[in-house]
Short mmCIF file of N, CA and C in Angstrom, two decimals:
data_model
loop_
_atom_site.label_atom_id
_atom_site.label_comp_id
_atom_site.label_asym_id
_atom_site.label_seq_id
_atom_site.Cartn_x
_atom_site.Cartn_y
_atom_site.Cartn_z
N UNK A 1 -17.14 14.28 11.54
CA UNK A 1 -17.59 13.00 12.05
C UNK A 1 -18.29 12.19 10.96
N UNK A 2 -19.07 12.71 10.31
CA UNK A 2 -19.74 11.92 9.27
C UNK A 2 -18.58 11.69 8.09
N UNK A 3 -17.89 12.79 8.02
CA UNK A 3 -16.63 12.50 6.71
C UNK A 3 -16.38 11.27 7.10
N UNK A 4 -15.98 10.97 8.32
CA UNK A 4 -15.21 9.65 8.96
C UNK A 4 -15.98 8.46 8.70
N UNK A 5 -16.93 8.52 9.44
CA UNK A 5 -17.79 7.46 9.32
C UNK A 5 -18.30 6.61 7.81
N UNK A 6 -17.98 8.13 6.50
CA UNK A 6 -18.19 7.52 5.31
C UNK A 6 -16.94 7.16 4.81
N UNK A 7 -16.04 7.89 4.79
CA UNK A 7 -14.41 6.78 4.69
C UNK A 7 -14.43 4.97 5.94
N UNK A 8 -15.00 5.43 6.59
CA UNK A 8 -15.04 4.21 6.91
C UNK A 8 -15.60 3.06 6.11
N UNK A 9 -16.91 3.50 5.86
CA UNK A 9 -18.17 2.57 4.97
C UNK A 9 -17.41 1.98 4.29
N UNK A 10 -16.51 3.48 3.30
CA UNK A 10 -15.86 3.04 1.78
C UNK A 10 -15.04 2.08 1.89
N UNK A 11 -14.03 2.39 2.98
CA UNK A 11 -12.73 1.41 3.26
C UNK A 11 -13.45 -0.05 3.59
N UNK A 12 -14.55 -0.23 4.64
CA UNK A 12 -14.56 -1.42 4.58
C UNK A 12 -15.37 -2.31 2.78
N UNK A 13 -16.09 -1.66 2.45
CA UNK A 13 -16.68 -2.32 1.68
C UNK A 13 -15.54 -2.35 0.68
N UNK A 14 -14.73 -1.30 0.17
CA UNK A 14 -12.98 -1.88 -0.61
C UNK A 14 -12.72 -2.77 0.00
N UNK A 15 -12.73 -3.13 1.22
CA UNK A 15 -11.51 -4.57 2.18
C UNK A 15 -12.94 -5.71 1.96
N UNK A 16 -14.25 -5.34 1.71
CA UNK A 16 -14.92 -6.61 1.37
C UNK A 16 -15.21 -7.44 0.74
N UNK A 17 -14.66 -6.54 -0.47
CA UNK A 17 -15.09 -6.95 -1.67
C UNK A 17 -13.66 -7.18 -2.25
N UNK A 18 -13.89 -8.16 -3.53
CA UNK A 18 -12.79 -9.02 -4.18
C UNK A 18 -12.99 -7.63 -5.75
N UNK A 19 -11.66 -6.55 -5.78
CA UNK A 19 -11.60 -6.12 -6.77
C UNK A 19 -10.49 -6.63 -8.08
N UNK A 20 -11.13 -6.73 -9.58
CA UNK A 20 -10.21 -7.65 -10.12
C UNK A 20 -9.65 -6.23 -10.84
N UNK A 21 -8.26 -6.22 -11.04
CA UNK A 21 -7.28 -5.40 -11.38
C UNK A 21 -7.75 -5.33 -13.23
N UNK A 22 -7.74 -4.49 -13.50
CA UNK A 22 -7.64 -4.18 -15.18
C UNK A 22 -6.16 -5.15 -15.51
N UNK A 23 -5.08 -4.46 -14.95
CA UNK A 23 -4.08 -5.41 -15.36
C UNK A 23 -3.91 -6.89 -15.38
N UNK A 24 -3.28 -7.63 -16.29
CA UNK A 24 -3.46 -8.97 -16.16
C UNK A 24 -1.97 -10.02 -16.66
N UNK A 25 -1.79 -10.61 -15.73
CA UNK A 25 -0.88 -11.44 -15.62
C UNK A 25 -0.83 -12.57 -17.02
N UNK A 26 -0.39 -13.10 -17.96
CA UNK A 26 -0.99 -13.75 -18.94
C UNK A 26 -2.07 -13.78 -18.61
N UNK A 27 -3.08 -15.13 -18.45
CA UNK A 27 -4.39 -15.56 -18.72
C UNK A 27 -5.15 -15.30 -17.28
N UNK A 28 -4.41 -14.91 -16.35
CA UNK A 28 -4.96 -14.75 -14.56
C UNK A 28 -5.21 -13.55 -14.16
N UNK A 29 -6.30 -13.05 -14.28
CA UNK A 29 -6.47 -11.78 -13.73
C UNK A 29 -5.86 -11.65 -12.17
N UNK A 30 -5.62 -10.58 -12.09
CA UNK A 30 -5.24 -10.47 -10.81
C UNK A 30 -5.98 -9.37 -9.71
N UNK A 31 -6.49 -10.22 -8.75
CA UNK A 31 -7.22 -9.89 -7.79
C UNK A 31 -6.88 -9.59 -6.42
N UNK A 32 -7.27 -8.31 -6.86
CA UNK A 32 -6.39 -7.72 -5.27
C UNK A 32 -7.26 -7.00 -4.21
N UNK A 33 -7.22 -7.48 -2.74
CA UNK A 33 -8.17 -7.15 -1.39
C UNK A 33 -7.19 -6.21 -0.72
N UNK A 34 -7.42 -4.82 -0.78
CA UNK A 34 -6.79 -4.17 0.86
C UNK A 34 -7.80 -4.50 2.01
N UNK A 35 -6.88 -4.97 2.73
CA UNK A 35 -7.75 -5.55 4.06
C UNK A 35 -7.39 -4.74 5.76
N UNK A 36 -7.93 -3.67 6.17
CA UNK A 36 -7.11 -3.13 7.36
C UNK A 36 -7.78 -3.82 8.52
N UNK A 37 -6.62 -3.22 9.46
CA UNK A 37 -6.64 -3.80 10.61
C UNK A 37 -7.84 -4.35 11.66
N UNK A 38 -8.96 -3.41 11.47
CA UNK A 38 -10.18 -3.01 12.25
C UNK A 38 -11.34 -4.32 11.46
N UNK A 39 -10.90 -4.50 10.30
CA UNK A 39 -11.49 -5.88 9.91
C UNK A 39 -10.90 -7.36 10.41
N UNK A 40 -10.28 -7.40 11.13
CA UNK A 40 -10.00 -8.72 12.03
C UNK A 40 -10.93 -9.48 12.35
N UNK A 41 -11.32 -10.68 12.37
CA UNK A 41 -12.08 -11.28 13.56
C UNK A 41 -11.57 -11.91 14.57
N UNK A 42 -12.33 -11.83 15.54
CA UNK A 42 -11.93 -12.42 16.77
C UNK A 42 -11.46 -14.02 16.50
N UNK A 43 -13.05 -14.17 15.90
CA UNK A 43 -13.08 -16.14 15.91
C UNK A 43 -13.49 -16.27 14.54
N UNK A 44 -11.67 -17.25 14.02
CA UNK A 44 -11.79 -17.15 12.70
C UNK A 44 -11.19 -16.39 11.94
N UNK A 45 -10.32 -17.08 10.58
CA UNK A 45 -9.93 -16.14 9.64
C UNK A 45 -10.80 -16.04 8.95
N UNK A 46 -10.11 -14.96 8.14
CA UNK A 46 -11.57 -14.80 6.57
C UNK A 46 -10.71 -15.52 5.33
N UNK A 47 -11.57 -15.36 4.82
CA UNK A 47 -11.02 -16.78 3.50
C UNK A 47 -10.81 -15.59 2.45
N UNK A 48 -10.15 -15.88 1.40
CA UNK A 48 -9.59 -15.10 0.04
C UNK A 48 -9.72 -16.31 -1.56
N UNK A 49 -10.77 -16.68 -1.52
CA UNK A 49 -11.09 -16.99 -2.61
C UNK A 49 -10.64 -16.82 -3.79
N UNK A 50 -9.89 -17.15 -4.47
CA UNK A 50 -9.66 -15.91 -5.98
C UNK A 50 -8.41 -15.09 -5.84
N UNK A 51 -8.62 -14.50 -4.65
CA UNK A 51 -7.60 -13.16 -4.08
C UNK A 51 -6.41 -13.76 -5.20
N UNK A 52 -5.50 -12.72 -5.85
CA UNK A 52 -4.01 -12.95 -5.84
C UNK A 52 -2.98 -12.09 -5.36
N UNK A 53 -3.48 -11.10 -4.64
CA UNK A 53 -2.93 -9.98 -3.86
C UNK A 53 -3.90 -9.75 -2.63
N UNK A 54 -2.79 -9.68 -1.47
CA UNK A 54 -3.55 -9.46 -0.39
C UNK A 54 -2.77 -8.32 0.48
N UNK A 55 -3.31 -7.24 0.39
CA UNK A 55 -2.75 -5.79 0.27
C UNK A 55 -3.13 -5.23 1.97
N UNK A 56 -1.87 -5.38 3.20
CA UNK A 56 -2.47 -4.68 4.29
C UNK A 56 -2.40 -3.61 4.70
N UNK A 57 -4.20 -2.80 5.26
CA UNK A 57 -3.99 -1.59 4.95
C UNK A 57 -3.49 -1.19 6.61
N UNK A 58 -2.68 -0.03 7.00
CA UNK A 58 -1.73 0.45 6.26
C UNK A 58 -0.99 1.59 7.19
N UNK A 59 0.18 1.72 6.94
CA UNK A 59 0.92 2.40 7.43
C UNK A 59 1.09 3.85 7.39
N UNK A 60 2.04 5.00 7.93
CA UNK A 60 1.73 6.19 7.68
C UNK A 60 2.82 6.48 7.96
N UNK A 61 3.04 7.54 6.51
CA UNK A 61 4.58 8.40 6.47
C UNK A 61 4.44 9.51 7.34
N UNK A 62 5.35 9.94 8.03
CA UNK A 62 5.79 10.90 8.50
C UNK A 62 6.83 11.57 7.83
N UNK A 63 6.20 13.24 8.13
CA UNK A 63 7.12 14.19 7.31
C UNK A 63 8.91 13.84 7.30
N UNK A 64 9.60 13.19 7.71
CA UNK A 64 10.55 13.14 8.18
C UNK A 64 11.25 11.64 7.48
N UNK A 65 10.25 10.89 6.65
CA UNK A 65 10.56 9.91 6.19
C UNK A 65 10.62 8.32 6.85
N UNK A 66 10.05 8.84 7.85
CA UNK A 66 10.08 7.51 8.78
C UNK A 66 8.20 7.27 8.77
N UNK A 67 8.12 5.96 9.15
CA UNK A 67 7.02 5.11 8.84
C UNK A 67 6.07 4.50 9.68
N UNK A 68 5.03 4.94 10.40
CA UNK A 68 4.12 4.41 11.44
C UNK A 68 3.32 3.26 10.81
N UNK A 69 4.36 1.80 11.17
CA UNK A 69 3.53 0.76 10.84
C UNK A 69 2.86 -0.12 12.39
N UNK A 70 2.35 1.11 13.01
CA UNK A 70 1.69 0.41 14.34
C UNK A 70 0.22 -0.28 14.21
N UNK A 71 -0.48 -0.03 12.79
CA UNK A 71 -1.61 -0.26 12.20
C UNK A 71 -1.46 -1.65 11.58
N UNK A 72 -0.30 -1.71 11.54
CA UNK A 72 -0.11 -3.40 10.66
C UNK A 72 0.33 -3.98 12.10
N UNK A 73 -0.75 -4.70 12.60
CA UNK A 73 -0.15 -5.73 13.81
C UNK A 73 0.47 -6.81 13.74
N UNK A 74 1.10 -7.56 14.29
CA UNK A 74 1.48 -8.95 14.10
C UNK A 74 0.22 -10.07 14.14
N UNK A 75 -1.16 -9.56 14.77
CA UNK A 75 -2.38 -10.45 14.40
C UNK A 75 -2.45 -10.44 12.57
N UNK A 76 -2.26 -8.77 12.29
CA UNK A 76 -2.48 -8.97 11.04
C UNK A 76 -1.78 -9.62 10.06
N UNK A 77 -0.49 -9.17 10.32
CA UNK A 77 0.49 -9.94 9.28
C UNK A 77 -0.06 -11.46 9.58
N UNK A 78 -0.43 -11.90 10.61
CA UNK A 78 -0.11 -13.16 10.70
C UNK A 78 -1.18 -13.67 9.84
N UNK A 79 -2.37 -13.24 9.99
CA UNK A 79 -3.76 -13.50 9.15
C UNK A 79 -3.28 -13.62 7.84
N UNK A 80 -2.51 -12.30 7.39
CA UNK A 80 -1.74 -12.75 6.08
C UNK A 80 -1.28 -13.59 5.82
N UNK A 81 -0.14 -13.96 6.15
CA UNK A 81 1.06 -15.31 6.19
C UNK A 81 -0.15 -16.33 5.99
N UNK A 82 -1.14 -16.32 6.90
CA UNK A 82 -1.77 -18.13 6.85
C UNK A 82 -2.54 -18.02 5.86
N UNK A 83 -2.80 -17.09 5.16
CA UNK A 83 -4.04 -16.59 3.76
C UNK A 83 -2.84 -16.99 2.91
N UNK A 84 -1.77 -16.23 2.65
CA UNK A 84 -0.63 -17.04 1.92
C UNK A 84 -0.51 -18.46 1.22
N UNK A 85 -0.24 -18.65 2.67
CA UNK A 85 0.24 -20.47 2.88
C UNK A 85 -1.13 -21.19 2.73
N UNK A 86 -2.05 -20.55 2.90
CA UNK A 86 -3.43 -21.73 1.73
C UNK A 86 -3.61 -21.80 1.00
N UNK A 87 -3.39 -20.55 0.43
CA UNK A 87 -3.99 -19.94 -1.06
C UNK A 87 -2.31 -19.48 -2.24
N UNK A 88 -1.15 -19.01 -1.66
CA UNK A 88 0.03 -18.59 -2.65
C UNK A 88 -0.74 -17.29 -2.93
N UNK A 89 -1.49 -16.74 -2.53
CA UNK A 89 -1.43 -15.26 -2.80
C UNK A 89 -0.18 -14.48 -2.51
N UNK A 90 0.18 -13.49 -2.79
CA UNK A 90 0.64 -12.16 -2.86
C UNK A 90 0.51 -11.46 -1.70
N UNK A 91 1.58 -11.07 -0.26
CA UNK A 91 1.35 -10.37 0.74
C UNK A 91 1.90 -9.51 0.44
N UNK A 92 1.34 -8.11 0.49
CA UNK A 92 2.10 -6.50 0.50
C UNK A 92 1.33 -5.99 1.53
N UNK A 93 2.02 -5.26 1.98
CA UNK A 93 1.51 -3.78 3.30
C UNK A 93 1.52 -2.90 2.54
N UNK A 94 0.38 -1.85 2.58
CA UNK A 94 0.37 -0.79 2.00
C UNK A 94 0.73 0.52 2.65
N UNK A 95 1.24 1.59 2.22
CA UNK A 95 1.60 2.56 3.41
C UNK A 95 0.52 4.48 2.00
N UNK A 96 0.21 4.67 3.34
CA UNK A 96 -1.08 6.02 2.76
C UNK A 96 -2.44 5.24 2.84
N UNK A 97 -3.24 5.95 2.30
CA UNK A 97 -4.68 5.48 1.72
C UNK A 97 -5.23 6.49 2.64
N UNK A 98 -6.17 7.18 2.54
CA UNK A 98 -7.02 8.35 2.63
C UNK A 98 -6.05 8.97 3.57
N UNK A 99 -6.62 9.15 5.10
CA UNK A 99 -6.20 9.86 5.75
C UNK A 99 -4.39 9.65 6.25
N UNK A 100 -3.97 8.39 5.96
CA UNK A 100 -3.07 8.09 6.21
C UNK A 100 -1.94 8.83 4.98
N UNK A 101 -2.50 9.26 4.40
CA UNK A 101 -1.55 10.05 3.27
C UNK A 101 -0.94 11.61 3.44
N UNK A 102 -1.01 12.09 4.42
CA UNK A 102 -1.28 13.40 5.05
C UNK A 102 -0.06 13.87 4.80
N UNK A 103 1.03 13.18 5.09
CA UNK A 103 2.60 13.21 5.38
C UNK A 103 3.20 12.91 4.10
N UNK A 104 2.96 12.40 3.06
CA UNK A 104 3.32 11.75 1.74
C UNK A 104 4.10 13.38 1.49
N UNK A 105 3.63 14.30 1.33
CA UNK A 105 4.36 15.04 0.49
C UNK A 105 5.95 15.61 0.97
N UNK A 106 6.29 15.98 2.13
CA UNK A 106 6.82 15.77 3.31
C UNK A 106 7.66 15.00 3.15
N UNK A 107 7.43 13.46 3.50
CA UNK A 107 8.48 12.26 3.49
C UNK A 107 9.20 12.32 1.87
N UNK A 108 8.43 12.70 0.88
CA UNK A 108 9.53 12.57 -0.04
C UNK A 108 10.07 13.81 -0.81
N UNK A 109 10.08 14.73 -0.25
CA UNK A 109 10.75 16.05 -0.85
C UNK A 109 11.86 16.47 -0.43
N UNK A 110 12.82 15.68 0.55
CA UNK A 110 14.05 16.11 0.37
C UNK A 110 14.83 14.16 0.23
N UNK A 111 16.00 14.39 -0.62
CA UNK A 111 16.93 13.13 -0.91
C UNK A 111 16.95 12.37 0.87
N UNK A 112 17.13 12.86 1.70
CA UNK A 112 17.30 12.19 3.38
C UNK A 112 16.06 11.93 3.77
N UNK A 113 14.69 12.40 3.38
CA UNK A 113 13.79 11.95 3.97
C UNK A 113 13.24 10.99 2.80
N UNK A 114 13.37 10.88 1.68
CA UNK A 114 13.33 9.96 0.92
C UNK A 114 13.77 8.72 1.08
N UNK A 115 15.28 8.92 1.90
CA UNK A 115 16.36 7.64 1.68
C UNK A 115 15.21 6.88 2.87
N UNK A 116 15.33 7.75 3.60
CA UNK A 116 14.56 6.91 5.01
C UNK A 116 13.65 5.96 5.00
N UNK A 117 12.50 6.86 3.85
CA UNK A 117 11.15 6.27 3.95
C UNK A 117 11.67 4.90 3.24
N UNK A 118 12.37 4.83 1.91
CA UNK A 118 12.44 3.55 0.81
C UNK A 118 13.25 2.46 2.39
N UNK A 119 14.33 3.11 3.08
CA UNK A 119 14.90 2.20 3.78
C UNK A 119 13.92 1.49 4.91
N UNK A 120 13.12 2.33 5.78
CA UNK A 120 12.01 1.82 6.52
C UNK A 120 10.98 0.96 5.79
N UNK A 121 10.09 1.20 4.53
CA UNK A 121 9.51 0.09 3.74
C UNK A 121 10.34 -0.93 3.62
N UNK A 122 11.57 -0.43 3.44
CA UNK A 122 12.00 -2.07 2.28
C UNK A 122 12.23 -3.06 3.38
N UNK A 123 12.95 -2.76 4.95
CA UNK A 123 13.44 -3.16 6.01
C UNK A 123 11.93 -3.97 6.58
N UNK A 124 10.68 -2.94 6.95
CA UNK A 124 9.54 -3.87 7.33
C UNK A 124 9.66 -4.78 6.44
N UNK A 125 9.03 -4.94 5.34
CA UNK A 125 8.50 -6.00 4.16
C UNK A 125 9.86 -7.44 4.72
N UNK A 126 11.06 -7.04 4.63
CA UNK A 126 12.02 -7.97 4.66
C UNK A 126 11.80 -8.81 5.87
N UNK A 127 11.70 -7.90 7.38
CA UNK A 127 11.60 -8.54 8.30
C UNK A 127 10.26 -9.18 8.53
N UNK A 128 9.39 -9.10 8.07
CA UNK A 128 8.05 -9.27 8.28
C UNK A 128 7.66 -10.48 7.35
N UNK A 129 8.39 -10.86 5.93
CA UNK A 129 8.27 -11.45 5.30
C UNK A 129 7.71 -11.53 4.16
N UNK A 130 6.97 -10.19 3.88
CA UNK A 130 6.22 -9.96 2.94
C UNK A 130 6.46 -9.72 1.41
N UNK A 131 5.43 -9.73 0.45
CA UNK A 131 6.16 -10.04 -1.33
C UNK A 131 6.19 -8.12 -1.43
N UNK A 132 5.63 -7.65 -0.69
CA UNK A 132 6.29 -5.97 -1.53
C UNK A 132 4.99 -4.94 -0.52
N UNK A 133 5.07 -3.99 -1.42
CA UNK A 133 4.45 -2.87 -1.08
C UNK A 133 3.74 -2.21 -1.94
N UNK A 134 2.72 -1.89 -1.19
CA UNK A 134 1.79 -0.31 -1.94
C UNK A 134 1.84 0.53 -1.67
N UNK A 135 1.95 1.46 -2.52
CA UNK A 135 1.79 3.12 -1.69
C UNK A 135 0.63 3.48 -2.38
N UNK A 136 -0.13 4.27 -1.80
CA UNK A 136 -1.16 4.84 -1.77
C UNK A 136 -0.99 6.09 -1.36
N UNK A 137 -0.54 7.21 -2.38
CA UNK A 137 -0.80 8.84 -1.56
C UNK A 137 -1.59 8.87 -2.55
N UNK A 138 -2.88 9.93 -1.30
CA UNK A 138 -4.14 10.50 -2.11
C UNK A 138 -3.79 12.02 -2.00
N UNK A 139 -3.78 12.85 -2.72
CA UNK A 139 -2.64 12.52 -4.08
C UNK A 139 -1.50 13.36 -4.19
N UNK A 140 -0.88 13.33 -5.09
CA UNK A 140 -0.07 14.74 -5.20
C UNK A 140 -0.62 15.68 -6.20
N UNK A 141 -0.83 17.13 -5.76
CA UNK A 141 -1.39 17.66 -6.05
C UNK A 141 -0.60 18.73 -7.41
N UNK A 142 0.53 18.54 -7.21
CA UNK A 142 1.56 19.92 -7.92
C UNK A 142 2.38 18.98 -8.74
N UNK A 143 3.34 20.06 -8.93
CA UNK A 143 3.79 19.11 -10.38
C UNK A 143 5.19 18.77 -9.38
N UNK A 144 5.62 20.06 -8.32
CA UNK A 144 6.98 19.08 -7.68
C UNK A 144 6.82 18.38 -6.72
N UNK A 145 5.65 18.13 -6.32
CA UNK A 145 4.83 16.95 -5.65
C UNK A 145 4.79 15.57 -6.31
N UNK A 146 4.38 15.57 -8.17
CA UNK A 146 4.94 14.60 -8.55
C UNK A 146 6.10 14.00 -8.80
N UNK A 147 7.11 15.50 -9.29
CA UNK A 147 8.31 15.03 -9.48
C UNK A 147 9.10 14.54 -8.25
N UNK A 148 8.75 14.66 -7.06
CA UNK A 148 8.82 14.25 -5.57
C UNK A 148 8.65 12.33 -5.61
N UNK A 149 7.31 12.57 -6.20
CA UNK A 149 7.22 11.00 -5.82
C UNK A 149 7.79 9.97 -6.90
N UNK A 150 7.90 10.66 -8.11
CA UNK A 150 8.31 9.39 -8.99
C UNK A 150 10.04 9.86 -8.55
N UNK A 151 10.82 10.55 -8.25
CA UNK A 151 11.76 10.28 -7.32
C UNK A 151 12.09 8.89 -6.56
N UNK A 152 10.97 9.15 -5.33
CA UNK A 152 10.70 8.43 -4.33
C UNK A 152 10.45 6.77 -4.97
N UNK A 153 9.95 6.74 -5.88
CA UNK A 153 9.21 5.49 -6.41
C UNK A 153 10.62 4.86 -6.92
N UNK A 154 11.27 5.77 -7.54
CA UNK A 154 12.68 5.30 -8.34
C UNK A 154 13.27 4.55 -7.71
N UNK A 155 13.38 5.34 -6.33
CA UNK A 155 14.26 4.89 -5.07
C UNK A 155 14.22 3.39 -4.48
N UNK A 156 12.58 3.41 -4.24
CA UNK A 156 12.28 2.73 -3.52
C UNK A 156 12.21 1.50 -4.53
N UNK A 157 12.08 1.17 -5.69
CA UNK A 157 12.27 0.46 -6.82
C UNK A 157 13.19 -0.10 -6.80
N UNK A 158 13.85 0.50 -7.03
CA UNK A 158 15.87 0.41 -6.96
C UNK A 158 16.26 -0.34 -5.41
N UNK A 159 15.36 -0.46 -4.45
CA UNK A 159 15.60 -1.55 -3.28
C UNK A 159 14.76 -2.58 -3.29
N UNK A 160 13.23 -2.20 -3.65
CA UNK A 160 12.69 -3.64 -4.12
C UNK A 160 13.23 -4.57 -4.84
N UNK A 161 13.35 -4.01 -6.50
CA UNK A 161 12.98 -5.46 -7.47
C UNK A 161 14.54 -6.38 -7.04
N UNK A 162 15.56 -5.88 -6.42
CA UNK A 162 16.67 -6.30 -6.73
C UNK A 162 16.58 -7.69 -5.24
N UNK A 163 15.53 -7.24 -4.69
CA UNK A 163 15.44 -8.50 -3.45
C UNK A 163 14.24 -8.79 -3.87
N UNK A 164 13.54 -9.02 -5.18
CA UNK A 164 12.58 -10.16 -5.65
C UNK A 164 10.94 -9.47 -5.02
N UNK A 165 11.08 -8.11 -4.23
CA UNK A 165 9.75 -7.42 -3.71
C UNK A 165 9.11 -6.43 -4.55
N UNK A 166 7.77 -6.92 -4.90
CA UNK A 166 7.21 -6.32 -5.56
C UNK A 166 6.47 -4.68 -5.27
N UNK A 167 6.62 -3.31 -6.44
CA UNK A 167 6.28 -2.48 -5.47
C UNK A 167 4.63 -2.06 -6.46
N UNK A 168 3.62 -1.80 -5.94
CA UNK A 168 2.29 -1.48 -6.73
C UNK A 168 2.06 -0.11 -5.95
N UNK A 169 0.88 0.62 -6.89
CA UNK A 169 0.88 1.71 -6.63
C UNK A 169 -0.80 1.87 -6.44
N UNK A 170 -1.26 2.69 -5.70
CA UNK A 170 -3.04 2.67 -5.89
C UNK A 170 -3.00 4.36 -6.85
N UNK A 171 -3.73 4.54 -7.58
CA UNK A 171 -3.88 5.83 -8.59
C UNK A 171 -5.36 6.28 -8.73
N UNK A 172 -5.54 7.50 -9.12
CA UNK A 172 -6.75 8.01 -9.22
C UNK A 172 -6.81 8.72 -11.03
N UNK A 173 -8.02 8.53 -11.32
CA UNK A 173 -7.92 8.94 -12.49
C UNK A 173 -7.85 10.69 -12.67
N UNK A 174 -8.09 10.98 -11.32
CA UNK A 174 -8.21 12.63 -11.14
C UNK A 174 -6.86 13.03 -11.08
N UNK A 175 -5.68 12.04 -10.24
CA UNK A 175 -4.42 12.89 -10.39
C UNK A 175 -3.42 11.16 -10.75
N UNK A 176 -3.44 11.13 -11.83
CA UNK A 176 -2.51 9.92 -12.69
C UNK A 176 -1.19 10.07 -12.23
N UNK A 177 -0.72 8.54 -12.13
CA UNK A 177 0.82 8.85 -11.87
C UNK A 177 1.52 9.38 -13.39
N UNK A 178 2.89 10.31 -12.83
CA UNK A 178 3.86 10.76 -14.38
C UNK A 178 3.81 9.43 -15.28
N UNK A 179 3.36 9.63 -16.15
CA UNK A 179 4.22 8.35 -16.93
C UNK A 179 5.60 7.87 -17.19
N UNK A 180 6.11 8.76 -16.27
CA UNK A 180 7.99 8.72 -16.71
C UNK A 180 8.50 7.32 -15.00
N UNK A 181 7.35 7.54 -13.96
CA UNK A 181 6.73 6.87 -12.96
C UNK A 181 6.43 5.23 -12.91
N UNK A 182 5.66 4.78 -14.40
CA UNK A 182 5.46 3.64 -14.66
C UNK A 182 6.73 2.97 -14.53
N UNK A 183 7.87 2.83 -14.97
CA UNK A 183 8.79 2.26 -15.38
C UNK A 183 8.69 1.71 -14.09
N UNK A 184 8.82 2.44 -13.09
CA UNK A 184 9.44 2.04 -11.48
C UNK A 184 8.36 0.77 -10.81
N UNK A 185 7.04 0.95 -11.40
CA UNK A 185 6.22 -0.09 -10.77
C UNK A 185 5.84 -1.36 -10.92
N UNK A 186 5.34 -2.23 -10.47
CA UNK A 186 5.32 -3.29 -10.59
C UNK A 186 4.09 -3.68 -11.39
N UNK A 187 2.70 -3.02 -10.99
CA UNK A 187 1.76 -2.86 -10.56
C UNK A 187 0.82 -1.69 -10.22
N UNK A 188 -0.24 -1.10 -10.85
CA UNK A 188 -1.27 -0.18 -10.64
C UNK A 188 -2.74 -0.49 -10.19
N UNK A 189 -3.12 -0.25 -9.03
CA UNK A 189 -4.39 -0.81 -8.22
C UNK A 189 -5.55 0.59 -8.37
#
């Protein structure tokens, strides 16, 4: 209960705060908010100042390669879209981030549950309207856990960039993505 309650703290004060990316676009840093669902307001959007990525948190793989985006509502996307259309930020859905990562290893360790997961991301983002995706698994722990995901990343690469969707990755300095991995991304948060 308290684990929870302090992933909570963390997550909201990440969705409160404006973090600016090390990486940088020529002269524009780029500033990116994961914002989940449970931060809504009733009355009133929230404003994105600065923002140039607006990252919603987030969906959850299932072992099987299929994708519980019941956490991304249509209130939320929509909050997105109109943060968009004021500002030209950057809309991505993110799928993992703490507890939501449970299933990551699972969804991408066999070629069929792989195909699934890249086809379920790429299919939301399209229908929904959005500029791409994050994944966020905390983390992979083994080495065919990585070679699992930069797989997966390949994949899912190979359906993004070619429809103009950008794919970013969230990383920890405790378990780094392969570097053989980079090629596939857009983006490291």
């Amino acid at each position: 209960m308290i684990r929870m309650i302090l992933i909570r703290r963390v997550v909201i004060l990440v969705a409160s705060l404006i973090l600016p990316v090390a990486a940088r676009s020529g002269d524009v840093p780029r500033v990116v908010v994961y914002f989940p669902d449970y931060r809504l307001e009733k009355n009133g959007a929230p404003h994105f100042p600065g923002v140039t990525h607006l990252i919603l948190f987030a969906g959850s793989p299932r072992p099987d390669g299929s994708v519980d985006f019941s956490r991304v509502s249509p209130e939320l996307i929509g909050m997105g879209k109109r943060a968009r259309a004021d500002s030209g930020l950057k809309l991505l859905v993110c799928v993992g981030g703490w507890v939501r990562s449970r299933s990551f290893a699972g969804a991408v360790s066999s070629p069929g549950s792989r195909r699934r997961f890249v086809d379920e991301v790429a299919r939301f983002c399209i229908e929904n309207q959005l500029d791409g995706v994050d994944i966020d698994w905390e983390f992979p722990k083994s080495d065919p856990e990585r070679n699992d995901f930069t797989s997966f990343l390949g994949l899912l690469s190979g359906e993004m960039r070619p429809r103009g969707l950008l794919l970013s990755v969230a990383v920890s300095s405790s378990y780094p993505l392969p570097e053989e991995a980079l090629r596939f991304v857009d983006q490291v948060n």
